Short mmCIF file of C-alpha atoms in Angstrom, two decimals:
data_model
loop_
_atom_site.label_atom_id
_atom_site.label_comp_id
_atom_site.label_asym_id
_atom_site.label_seq_id
_atom_site.Cartn_x
_atom_site.Cartn_y
_atom_site.Cartn_z
CA MET A 226 -3.76 -32.40 7.94
CA ALA A 227 -2.16 -34.86 5.48
CA THR A 228 -0.38 -33.21 2.55
CA ILE A 229 -2.06 -34.19 -0.81
CA LEU A 230 0.97 -34.69 -3.16
CA PHE A 231 -0.80 -34.15 -6.50
CA ARG A 232 0.23 -31.74 -9.12
CA LEU A 233 -1.57 -30.68 -12.17
CA ASP A 234 0.68 -31.28 -15.28
CA TRP A 235 -0.92 -29.25 -17.85
CA ARG A 236 2.07 -28.41 -20.15
CA PRO A 237 2.70 -30.78 -23.09
CA ARG A 238 6.27 -31.90 -23.65
CA HIS A 239 8.14 -32.04 -26.80
CA ALA A 240 8.96 -35.74 -27.46
CA GLU A 241 12.30 -35.40 -28.85
CA ALA A 242 14.15 -32.19 -27.71
CA GLY A 243 12.54 -32.10 -24.24
CA LEU A 244 11.31 -28.68 -24.91
CA LEU A 245 8.06 -27.35 -23.73
CA GLU A 246 5.51 -26.23 -26.28
CA THR A 247 1.79 -25.71 -26.79
CA PRO A 248 -0.27 -27.52 -29.38
CA SER A 249 -0.64 -24.31 -31.35
CA GLY A 250 2.96 -23.64 -31.37
CA VAL A 251 2.84 -20.65 -28.92
CA PRO A 252 6.06 -20.35 -26.97
CA MET A 253 5.71 -22.07 -23.58
CA GLN A 254 6.49 -19.10 -21.57
CA VAL A 255 3.42 -17.12 -23.01
CA PHE A 256 1.41 -20.27 -22.36
CA ASP A 257 2.50 -20.22 -18.74
CA VAL A 258 1.61 -16.69 -18.24
CA LEU A 259 -1.69 -17.22 -19.77
CA VAL A 260 -2.50 -19.98 -17.48
CA SER A 261 -1.11 -18.57 -14.43
CA PHE A 262 -3.46 -15.40 -14.84
CA SER A 263 -6.41 -17.51 -15.64
CA VAL A 264 -5.87 -19.38 -12.36
CA LEU A 265 -5.34 -16.03 -10.55
CA SER A 266 -8.68 -14.81 -12.01
CA PHE A 267 -10.41 -18.06 -10.96
CA LEU A 268 -9.06 -17.56 -7.22
CA LEU A 269 -10.27 -14.02 -7.19
CA LEU A 270 -13.85 -15.13 -8.39
CA ILE A 271 -14.10 -17.60 -5.49
CA ALA A 272 -12.85 -15.13 -3.08
CA LEU A 273 -15.49 -12.83 -4.15
CA VAL A 274 -18.19 -15.35 -3.60
CA LEU A 275 -16.65 -16.60 -0.21
CA ARG A 276 -16.48 -12.80 1.19
CA ARG A 277 -20.18 -12.42 0.34
CA ARG A 278 -21.23 -15.78 1.74
CA VAL A 279 -19.11 -15.73 4.80
CA PRO A 280 -19.90 -12.81 7.25
CA LEU A 281 -16.74 -13.33 9.30
CA LEU A 282 -14.58 -12.43 6.42
CA ARG A 283 -16.22 -9.04 5.97
CA GLN A 284 -16.16 -8.43 9.67
CA LEU A 285 -12.44 -8.93 9.75
CA GLY A 286 -11.89 -6.55 6.80
CA LEU A 287 -10.08 -8.90 4.73
CA PRO A 288 -10.20 -7.95 1.05
CA GLU A 289 -10.89 -10.40 -1.72
CA ALA A 290 -7.39 -10.16 -3.00
CA LEU A 291 -5.99 -11.26 0.16
CA ILE A 292 -8.43 -14.16 0.48
CA ALA A 293 -7.57 -15.33 -2.97
CA GLY A 294 -3.90 -15.11 -2.28
CA LEU A 295 -4.45 -17.41 0.78
CA LEU A 296 -6.37 -19.82 -1.39
CA GLY A 297 -3.44 -19.82 -3.93
CA LEU A 298 -1.12 -20.43 -1.01
CA ALA A 299 -3.25 -23.35 0.07
CA VAL A 300 -2.93 -25.22 -3.26
CA GLY A 301 0.75 -24.14 -3.83
CA PRO A 302 3.90 -26.06 -3.18
CA TYR A 303 3.77 -25.34 0.57
CA GLY A 304 0.04 -25.62 1.03
CA PRO A 305 -1.80 -28.72 2.30
CA VAL A 306 -3.29 -29.49 -1.33
CA GLN A 307 -0.42 -29.17 -3.79
CA LEU A 308 -2.17 -28.60 -7.17
CA VAL A 309 -0.23 -25.56 -8.68
CA PRO A 310 3.10 -26.44 -10.37
CA ASP A 311 6.38 -24.62 -9.78
CA THR A 312 6.10 -22.96 -13.25
CA MET A 313 2.90 -21.10 -12.30
CA ILE A 314 4.37 -19.94 -8.83
CA GLU A 315 7.32 -18.40 -10.67
CA VAL A 316 4.94 -16.41 -12.79
CA TRP A 317 3.13 -15.26 -9.89
CA ALA A 318 6.18 -14.38 -8.04
CA GLN A 319 7.48 -11.96 -10.94
CA ALA A 320 4.04 -10.30 -11.50
CA PRO A 321 3.92 -7.97 -8.41
CA ALA A 322 7.01 -6.04 -9.62
CA ALA A 323 5.29 -4.90 -12.85
CA LEU A 324 1.90 -4.49 -11.46
CA ILE A 325 3.09 -2.17 -8.26
CA ALA A 326 4.63 0.13 -10.95
CA LEU A 327 1.29 0.53 -12.76
CA VAL A 328 -0.34 1.26 -9.35
CA PHE A 329 2.04 4.00 -8.28
CA ALA A 330 1.91 5.64 -11.82
CA THR A 331 -1.92 6.38 -11.18
CA LEU A 332 -1.54 8.20 -7.94
CA PHE A 333 -1.32 11.72 -9.13
CA LEU A 334 -3.00 11.17 -12.52
CA GLY A 335 -6.47 12.78 -12.59
CA GLN A 336 -5.79 14.80 -9.44
CA ARG A 337 -6.38 18.49 -9.30
CA LEU A 338 -2.91 19.33 -7.57
CA PRO A 339 -3.27 22.11 -5.13
CA SER A 340 -0.73 24.75 -4.48
CA PRO A 341 2.09 23.80 -1.95
CA GLN A 342 0.65 26.33 0.46
CA GLN A 343 -2.96 25.05 0.12
CA LEU A 344 -1.64 21.56 0.69
CA TRP A 345 0.39 22.36 3.79
CA GLN A 346 -2.15 24.46 5.46
CA ARG A 347 -4.77 21.60 5.13
CA ALA A 348 -2.72 18.67 6.06
CA ALA A 349 0.09 20.02 8.11
CA HIS A 350 -0.82 18.30 11.32
CA GLN A 351 -2.11 15.05 9.84
CA THR A 352 1.27 14.91 7.92
CA ALA A 353 3.21 15.52 11.07
CA PHE A 354 1.45 12.66 12.94
CA SER A 355 2.03 10.28 10.02
CA MET A 356 5.64 11.13 9.77
CA VAL A 357 6.07 10.45 13.50
CA ILE A 358 4.50 6.96 13.04
CA GLY A 359 6.43 6.15 9.92
CA PHE A 360 9.86 7.06 10.98
CA GLY A 361 9.05 5.78 14.60
CA GLN A 362 8.40 2.39 13.01
CA TYR A 363 11.80 2.49 11.51
CA LEU A 364 13.33 3.54 14.92
CA VAL A 365 11.66 1.05 17.29
CA ALA A 366 12.44 -1.75 14.81
CA GLY A 367 16.10 -0.65 14.48
CA VAL A 368 16.36 -0.60 18.25
CA VAL A 369 14.94 -3.98 18.68
CA VAL A 370 17.19 -5.61 15.84
CA LEU A 371 20.29 -3.97 17.16
CA ALA A 372 19.79 -4.70 20.86
CA LEU A 373 18.09 -8.05 20.83
CA LEU A 374 17.65 -9.84 17.43
CA ARG A 375 21.10 -9.52 16.02
CA PRO A 376 23.09 -10.26 19.20
CA LEU A 377 20.87 -13.22 20.21
CA LEU A 378 19.52 -14.65 16.97
CA GLY A 379 21.82 -13.35 14.35
CA SER A 380 19.01 -11.59 12.39
CA HIS A 381 19.78 -9.78 9.17
CA PRO A 382 19.95 -5.91 9.66
CA LEU A 383 17.29 -5.37 6.88
CA MET A 384 14.82 -7.05 9.28
CA ALA A 385 14.47 -3.34 10.63
CA THR A 386 12.63 -2.32 7.56
CA LEU A 387 9.88 -4.85 7.89
CA VAL A 388 7.45 -3.09 10.14
CA GLU A 389 7.37 0.06 8.00
CA VAL A 390 7.19 -1.95 4.62
CA GLY A 391 4.54 -4.23 5.79
CA PHE A 392 2.41 -2.04 8.05
CA GLU A 393 2.85 1.26 6.16
CA GLY A 394 3.45 -0.01 2.88
CA GLY A 395 1.21 -2.98 2.77
CA HIS A 396 0.98 -5.82 0.43
CA GLY A 397 1.90 -4.11 -2.75
CA THR A 398 4.94 -2.23 -1.40
CA ALA A 399 6.04 -5.60 0.18
CA ALA A 400 5.88 -7.37 -3.10
CA GLY A 401 7.61 -4.53 -4.96
CA MET A 402 10.49 -4.50 -2.54
CA GLY A 403 11.23 -8.19 -3.19
CA ARG A 404 13.74 -7.67 -5.80
CA THR A 405 15.71 -4.99 -3.68
CA PHE A 406 15.70 -7.46 -0.66
CA GLN A 407 17.02 -10.10 -2.93
CA GLU A 408 19.79 -7.89 -4.30
CA LEU A 409 20.87 -6.89 -0.98
CA GLY A 410 21.36 -10.35 0.29
CA PHE A 411 18.02 -10.49 2.10
CA PRO A 412 15.94 -13.26 0.23
CA ALA A 413 13.55 -13.76 3.06
CA GLY A 414 12.67 -10.11 3.15
CA ARG A 415 9.73 -10.42 0.46
CA THR A 416 7.94 -13.24 2.27
CA LEU A 417 8.44 -11.61 5.65
CA ALA A 418 7.15 -8.34 4.44
CA LEU A 419 4.22 -9.75 2.92
CA ALA A 420 3.45 -11.75 6.10
CA MET A 421 3.92 -8.54 8.06
CA ALA A 422 1.25 -6.82 5.87
CA THR A 423 -1.15 -9.60 6.45
CA VAL A 424 -0.75 -9.33 10.08
CA GLY A 425 -1.25 -5.58 9.67
CA VAL A 426 -4.49 -5.87 7.88
CA ILE A 427 -5.97 -8.26 10.39
CA ALA A 428 -4.65 -6.36 13.43
CA SER A 429 -5.66 -2.91 12.20
CA VAL A 430 -9.35 -4.09 11.97
CA LEU A 431 -9.26 -6.03 15.43
CA LEU A 432 -7.08 -3.47 17.33
CA GLY A 433 -8.85 -0.60 15.62
CA THR A 434 -12.30 -1.82 16.58
CA ALA A 435 -11.19 -2.29 20.15
CA LEU A 436 -9.98 1.32 20.10
CA VAL A 437 -13.05 2.78 18.71
CA LEU A 438 -15.04 0.93 21.42
CA LEU A 439 -12.68 2.34 24.11
CA GLY A 440 -13.15 5.70 22.60
CA GLN A 441 -16.93 5.53 22.88
CA ALA A 442 -16.66 4.27 26.62
CA ARG A 443 -14.24 7.05 27.27
CA THR A 444 -16.32 9.63 25.52
CA TRP A 445 -13.36 10.48 23.29
CA LEU A 446 -15.53 10.69 20.08
CA LEU A 447 -17.46 13.83 18.93
CA ARG A 448 -20.88 13.53 20.43
CA GLN A 449 -22.97 15.73 18.08
CA ARG A 450 -22.90 14.54 14.50
CA HIS A 451 -24.22 16.02 11.33
CA ARG A 452 -24.17 14.93 7.79
CA SER A 453 -21.76 17.00 5.84
CA PRO A 454 -21.51 17.55 2.20
CA ALA A 455 -17.96 15.97 2.05
CA ALA A 456 -19.40 12.75 3.73
CA LEU A 457 -22.31 12.70 1.28
CA VAL A 458 -20.23 12.87 -1.71
CA GLY A 459 -17.96 10.36 -0.24
CA SER A 460 -20.82 7.95 0.43
CA ARG A 461 -21.84 8.11 -3.28
CA LYS A 462 -18.41 7.80 -4.66
CA GLY A 463 -18.06 4.84 -7.01
CA SER A 464 -21.96 4.55 -7.62
CA PHE A 465 -21.64 6.39 -10.94
CA GLY A 466 -21.99 4.72 -14.21
CA ALA A 467 -19.86 5.78 -17.26
CA GLN A 468 -22.19 8.52 -18.12
CA GLY A 469 -22.63 9.37 -14.45
CA ARG A 470 -18.94 9.55 -13.99
CA LEU A 471 -18.50 12.04 -16.73
CA ALA A 472 -21.33 14.14 -15.45
CA ALA A 473 -19.95 14.16 -11.98
CA GLU A 474 -16.32 15.12 -13.15
CA ARG A 475 -17.72 17.90 -15.29
CA ALA A 476 -19.81 19.14 -12.13
CA ALA A 477 -16.55 19.13 -10.10
CA GLY A 478 -14.85 21.18 -12.82
CA LEU A 479 -12.43 18.37 -13.83
CA ILE A 480 -13.94 18.37 -17.36
CA PRO A 481 -15.08 21.65 -19.12
CA ALA A 482 -18.80 21.48 -19.58
CA ASP A 483 -18.51 21.99 -23.30
CA GLN A 484 -15.85 19.39 -23.85
CA SER A 485 -16.93 16.21 -25.62
CA ILE A 486 -14.72 13.02 -25.24
CA SER A 487 -14.81 10.95 -28.38
CA PHE A 488 -12.28 8.42 -27.61
CA ASP A 489 -12.18 5.65 -25.13
CA VAL A 490 -11.55 7.14 -21.65
CA LEU A 491 -10.34 3.93 -20.10
CA THR A 492 -7.83 3.10 -23.08
CA LEU A 493 -6.73 6.83 -22.77
CA ASN A 494 -6.02 6.64 -18.98
CA LEU A 495 -4.21 3.27 -19.29
CA SER A 496 -2.01 4.67 -22.07
CA LEU A 497 -1.31 7.78 -19.69
CA ALA A 498 -0.37 5.40 -16.86
CA GLY A 499 1.84 3.34 -19.21
CA VAL A 500 3.63 6.70 -20.19
CA ALA A 501 4.19 7.19 -16.38
CA VAL A 502 5.68 3.92 -15.88
CA GLY A 503 8.02 4.44 -19.06
CA LEU A 504 9.23 7.94 -17.51
CA GLY A 505 10.03 5.99 -14.43
CA VAL A 506 11.96 3.50 -16.29
CA LEU A 507 13.90 6.33 -17.98
CA ILE A 508 14.58 8.03 -14.63
CA LYS A 509 15.87 4.75 -13.24
CA GLN A 510 18.33 4.40 -16.22
CA GLY A 511 19.62 8.01 -15.73
CA LEU A 512 20.11 7.12 -11.95
CA LEU A 513 22.22 4.07 -13.04
CA GLN A 514 24.48 6.28 -15.00
CA ILE A 515 25.24 8.18 -11.82
CA ALA A 516 25.69 5.23 -9.52
CA PRO A 517 25.46 1.28 -10.05
CA LEU A 518 23.93 1.06 -6.32
CA PHE A 519 20.53 2.36 -7.91
CA ASP A 520 20.12 -1.11 -9.66
CA ALA A 521 18.57 -2.28 -6.45
CA LEU A 522 16.04 0.66 -6.71
CA PRO A 523 12.60 -0.62 -7.97
CA VAL A 524 10.73 1.21 -10.64
CA PHE A 525 7.38 1.77 -8.77
CA PRO A 526 8.38 4.96 -6.75
CA LEU A 527 9.82 6.44 -10.04
CA ALA A 528 6.68 5.50 -11.85
CA MET A 529 4.91 7.79 -9.29
CA VAL A 530 7.12 10.59 -10.10
CA GLY A 531 6.35 9.91 -13.78
CA GLY A 532 2.60 10.24 -13.07
CA LEU A 533 3.15 13.48 -11.40
CA LEU A 534 5.26 14.85 -14.46
CA VAL A 535 2.47 13.58 -16.82
CA GLN A 536 -0.31 15.35 -14.80
CA LEU A 537 1.86 18.54 -14.66
CA VAL A 538 2.13 18.40 -18.49
CA LEU A 539 -1.61 17.98 -18.88
CA GLN A 540 -2.29 21.03 -16.57
CA LYS A 541 0.23 23.09 -18.34
CA LEU A 542 -1.47 22.25 -21.76
CA ASP A 543 -4.68 23.08 -20.07
CA GLN A 544 -5.95 19.63 -20.67
CA PRO A 545 -6.26 18.13 -17.24
CA PHE A 546 -9.54 16.37 -17.96
CA LEU A 547 -7.89 13.83 -20.17
CA ALA A 548 -6.85 12.09 -16.99
CA SER A 549 -9.68 10.79 -15.11
CA ALA A 550 -9.45 10.15 -11.37
CA THR A 551 -12.14 7.57 -11.55
CA ASP A 552 -10.59 5.53 -14.35
CA GLN A 553 -7.02 5.87 -12.73
CA ALA A 554 -8.48 4.61 -9.44
CA SER A 555 -10.08 1.63 -11.25
CA ILE A 556 -6.69 0.73 -13.09
CA ALA A 557 -5.02 0.80 -9.70
CA SER A 558 -7.73 -1.17 -7.91
CA LEU A 559 -7.47 -3.88 -10.52
CA SER A 560 -3.71 -3.96 -10.56
CA THR A 561 -3.61 -3.95 -6.85
CA ASP A 562 -6.08 -6.91 -6.60
CA VAL A 563 -4.02 -9.08 -8.89
CA LEU A 564 -0.68 -8.30 -7.35
CA ILE A 565 -1.89 -9.01 -3.95
CA THR A 566 -3.31 -12.34 -5.04
CA ALA A 567 -0.12 -13.30 -6.96
CA ALA A 568 2.26 -12.22 -4.15
CA MET A 569 0.36 -13.95 -1.38
CA ALA A 570 -0.03 -17.30 -3.32
CA SER A 571 3.78 -17.38 -4.10
CA LEU A 572 4.68 -16.85 -0.56
CA ASN A 573 7.68 -19.00 0.53
CA LEU A 574 6.69 -20.40 3.82
CA PRO A 575 9.88 -22.17 4.89
CA LEU A 576 11.42 -18.75 4.98
CA LEU A 577 8.83 -17.48 7.18
CA ALA A 578 9.28 -20.49 9.44
CA ASP A 579 12.85 -20.04 9.70
CA ASN A 580 12.43 -16.34 10.91
CA LEU A 581 9.19 -16.82 12.90
CA LEU A 582 10.54 -15.62 16.28
CA PRO A 583 12.15 -12.39 15.16
CA PHE A 584 9.20 -11.71 12.97
CA THR A 585 6.72 -12.04 15.87
CA ILE A 586 8.83 -9.78 18.16
CA LEU A 587 8.92 -7.09 15.56
CA ALA A 588 5.28 -7.41 14.75
CA VAL A 589 4.37 -6.88 18.33
CA VAL A 590 6.79 -4.00 18.74
CA GLY A 591 5.30 -2.42 15.62
CA LEU A 592 1.62 -2.78 16.94
CA VAL A 593 2.39 -1.46 20.42
CA TRP A 594 4.09 1.61 18.76
CA ASN A 595 0.95 2.38 16.59
CA VAL A 596 -1.37 2.04 19.42
CA LEU A 597 0.66 4.24 21.63
CA MET A 598 0.81 7.01 18.87
CA VAL A 599 -3.15 7.11 19.00
CA LEU A 600 -3.51 7.17 22.75
CA VAL A 601 -0.52 9.40 23.71
CA LEU A 602 0.40 11.57 20.64
CA ALA A 603 -2.86 12.24 19.03
CA PRO A 604 -4.54 14.00 22.02
CA ARG A 605 -1.51 16.38 22.46
CA LEU A 606 -0.89 17.08 18.73
CA PHE A 607 -4.62 17.67 17.41
CA SER A 608 -6.59 20.41 18.87
CA ASP A 609 -9.96 18.95 17.32
CA ALA A 610 -11.30 15.57 16.88
CA TRP A 611 -8.03 14.04 18.08
CA PHE A 612 -9.50 10.54 18.26
CA GLU A 613 -10.83 10.62 14.66
CA ARG A 614 -7.68 11.79 13.24
CA GLY A 615 -5.56 9.41 15.08
CA ILE A 616 -7.66 6.30 14.41
CA ALA A 617 -7.73 7.20 10.75
CA ASP A 618 -3.85 7.30 10.53
CA PHE A 619 -3.70 4.08 12.89
CA GLY A 620 -5.66 2.11 10.23
CA GLN A 621 -3.52 3.37 7.26
CA ALA A 622 -0.06 2.81 9.29
CA THR A 623 -1.13 -0.68 10.43
CA GLY A 624 -3.23 -1.99 7.57
CA SER A 625 -4.04 0.06 4.57
CA THR A 626 -5.62 3.41 3.49
CA ALA A 627 -8.87 1.59 3.25
CA ASN A 628 -8.59 0.29 6.76
CA GLY A 629 -8.10 3.91 7.91
CA LEU A 630 -11.10 5.05 6.23
CA LEU A 631 -13.07 2.20 7.70
CA LEU A 632 -11.99 3.00 11.30
CA LEU A 633 -12.77 6.72 10.52
CA ARG A 634 -16.33 5.80 9.33
CA MET A 635 -16.77 3.81 12.51
CA ALA A 636 -15.67 6.57 14.89
CA ASP A 637 -17.35 9.25 12.67
CA PRO A 638 -20.10 8.00 10.69
CA MET A 639 -21.66 11.28 9.88
CA GLY A 640 -18.61 13.03 8.90
CA ARG A 641 -18.81 15.70 11.49
CA SER A 642 -15.19 15.90 12.25
CA HIS A 643 -14.25 16.86 8.76
CA VAL A 644 -11.05 14.64 9.09
CA MET A 645 -11.51 13.22 5.66
CA GLU A 646 -10.15 16.24 3.90
CA ALA A 647 -7.05 16.44 6.00
CA PHE A 648 -6.55 12.71 5.64
CA SER A 649 -6.90 12.86 1.97
CA PHE A 650 -4.74 15.84 1.36
CA LYS A 651 -2.02 14.41 3.73
CA GLN A 652 -1.61 11.50 1.25
CA LEU A 653 -0.05 13.93 -1.19
CA LEU A 654 2.68 14.83 1.30
CA PHE A 655 3.06 11.65 2.90
CA GLU A 656 3.00 8.86 0.35
CA PRO A 657 5.80 10.07 -1.94
CA PHE A 658 8.24 9.61 1.11
CA LEU A 659 6.92 6.83 3.45
CA GLY A 660 4.38 3.97 2.93
CA GLY A 661 5.98 2.79 -0.16
CA GLY A 662 7.60 6.11 -1.18
CA LEU A 663 11.06 7.14 -1.69
CA ILE A 664 12.31 6.72 1.88
CA THR A 665 10.63 3.14 2.00
CA VAL A 666 12.72 2.30 -0.93
CA PHE A 667 15.93 3.84 -0.06
CA ALA A 668 15.87 2.56 3.55
CA PRO A 669 17.35 -0.70 2.68
CA LEU A 670 20.06 0.97 0.58
CA ALA A 671 20.81 3.21 3.36
CA ILE A 672 21.16 0.60 5.94
CA THR A 673 23.50 -1.33 3.59
CA SER A 674 25.54 1.69 2.99
CA LEU A 675 25.55 3.54 6.50
CA GLY A 676 25.03 0.63 8.74
CA LEU A 677 21.94 -0.17 10.88
CA GLY A 678 23.27 2.00 13.92
CA ARG A 679 23.66 5.22 11.87
CA TRP A 680 20.20 4.51 10.24
CA THR A 681 18.54 4.08 13.36
CA ALA A 682 20.09 7.24 14.74
CA LEU A 683 18.97 9.27 11.84
CA CYS A 684 15.36 7.75 12.20
CA LEU A 685 15.54 8.96 15.89
CA VAL A 686 16.49 12.43 14.86
CA LEU A 687 13.65 12.51 12.22
CA THR A 688 11.08 11.38 14.55
CA LEU A 689 11.89 14.05 16.90
CA VAL A 690 12.13 16.63 14.31
CA TRP A 691 8.49 15.90 13.27
CA LEU A 692 7.47 15.77 16.93
CA VAL A 693 8.84 19.33 17.41
CA VAL A 694 7.15 20.50 14.18
CA GLY A 695 3.74 18.90 15.24
CA LEU A 696 3.94 20.00 18.87
CA ARG A 697 5.58 23.30 18.72
CA LEU A 698 5.55 24.97 15.39
CA LEU A 699 2.20 23.84 13.47
CA PRO A 700 -0.15 25.09 16.29
CA ARG A 701 0.64 28.57 15.15
CA ILE A 702 -0.60 27.70 11.62
CA GLN A 703 -4.33 27.91 10.94
CA GLU A 704 -5.55 24.92 8.77
#
C-alpha cells in the first residue's frame, strides 16, 4: 500500500520569533495536549462503533482501546496514512506514565481487605499456580536470551523481561515501564513490550478457546452445572445506576444503612486516588534518598502502595464506605482505555522491525510455557476444577484479567466450579508482586545489577519454591 505523505498542520506559527502559539494566547504545550486528547477521544469513539458493527473484532476479544490504538498507529508517522504530527505522538507517548499510576492507585481503594489468614486460605493454590507461571516466564525467557539470542543475535539482556511484562503485565504495565527501559539503555523495550502485550491479548483468546474446546472433547470440564449466587451477582455487576450502585454497596455492607452521602461520590473517589498517587511520589522521593538507582523505578507500583495505605486509614477511621469500589473501577477503566490507546498509537515500529526475530522467538516460547502450565501443572496442583482454575490463569497470564474471566465463563458458564472467588482473592496476593507489581518493576534493575545469569538462576529457584509449595505443602491447607 502506498504511503500517503500528508500531515495535518494545525498549529499556528508566530511570524517573527518562530514560536508556537494559539490564537487565544494559550501556551502551545497546553494546546498540544488538548488537541492530542481530543484526537484520542475520537479514535476511541470510532473503535466503539467498529467493535459493535464488526463481529470478528468481538470474537477475537479485542478491546476498544486496542482497536483505537491500532487506528492511531495507522495514521501516525509509521502508518500508511500519515495524518498525525510528531508533536501529537510525543504527547501520546508521555501520557501512559501518568495514567498507569492512577490505575494502580485504585486497586485497593474501596476493597474490603480480608485478614491475611482468610486471604491465604481462599487463594493459596491459585496464587501458587500464578507464581509458577510468572516466575517461569522470566526463567524460560532468560534461558532463551542467554543460550540463543545474546550469543547469536547480540540481543539486549533486558529482552528477558518482555514475556512477563507483556503477557502478565499487559499494555498498561508495558507502557508504564517505558521510562525504566529507556533509563537502563534499552530504548526498544517499550515498543517490544507493547507488541508482546498485543500478541498476548490475541493469543489468549485464540489459544484459550482452543484449550476450552479440547477440554470439552476430553471431558476435563465439570459436567453438572448450577447457577451459583456468586455467578448471579457477577452477571449483574455493572448494571446498576448511581442509586442502584449505592443500594448495592449498602446491601453488601460497604456503606452503613443510615449513612447519607451528600457530596459527589466520583469527585471524592478521584481525590482519594490522587492522594494515593501523591503518596507514591513521596515514597519514591524517600527511596531516592537511599539509592540513586531508584530513579529508574516508576511511580505506578508505589501508587498501589499509596492506595493500600489510604484504604487502611479509611478502615482505621471506620469510614471505608468513602471509597467506592464501583467508582474506583470506573476511574481505572477510563484511565486504562486512554493509556492503551495512547501507548499503541505511539509505537515506534522501526524498533519492532529491528528486533522482530528475537521478539518472535520469545513470544512463541512464552506461549508454549503458558499452555504447558495448564495441561501439565494444573491437573496436578488443583484437586477440584483443575481445568477451570488453569484456564482462568492462562487468560490472565497471557492476555489480561478480562481475558481470564472470559475463558472462565466459556469453561464454566453457570459458575458451578466456584473458581471466581479464588481467582479474585488471588489478585490481592499476586498483583502486588508480578503482573505489573514490585517484582515486575525491579526485574530490569536486578538484571542490570546482578547480571542476567544470576537473575535467571534466582527465577529458577523461585519457580521451584512455588512448585514445592503448591504440590507438597498446600494440599494440607483447607481452602
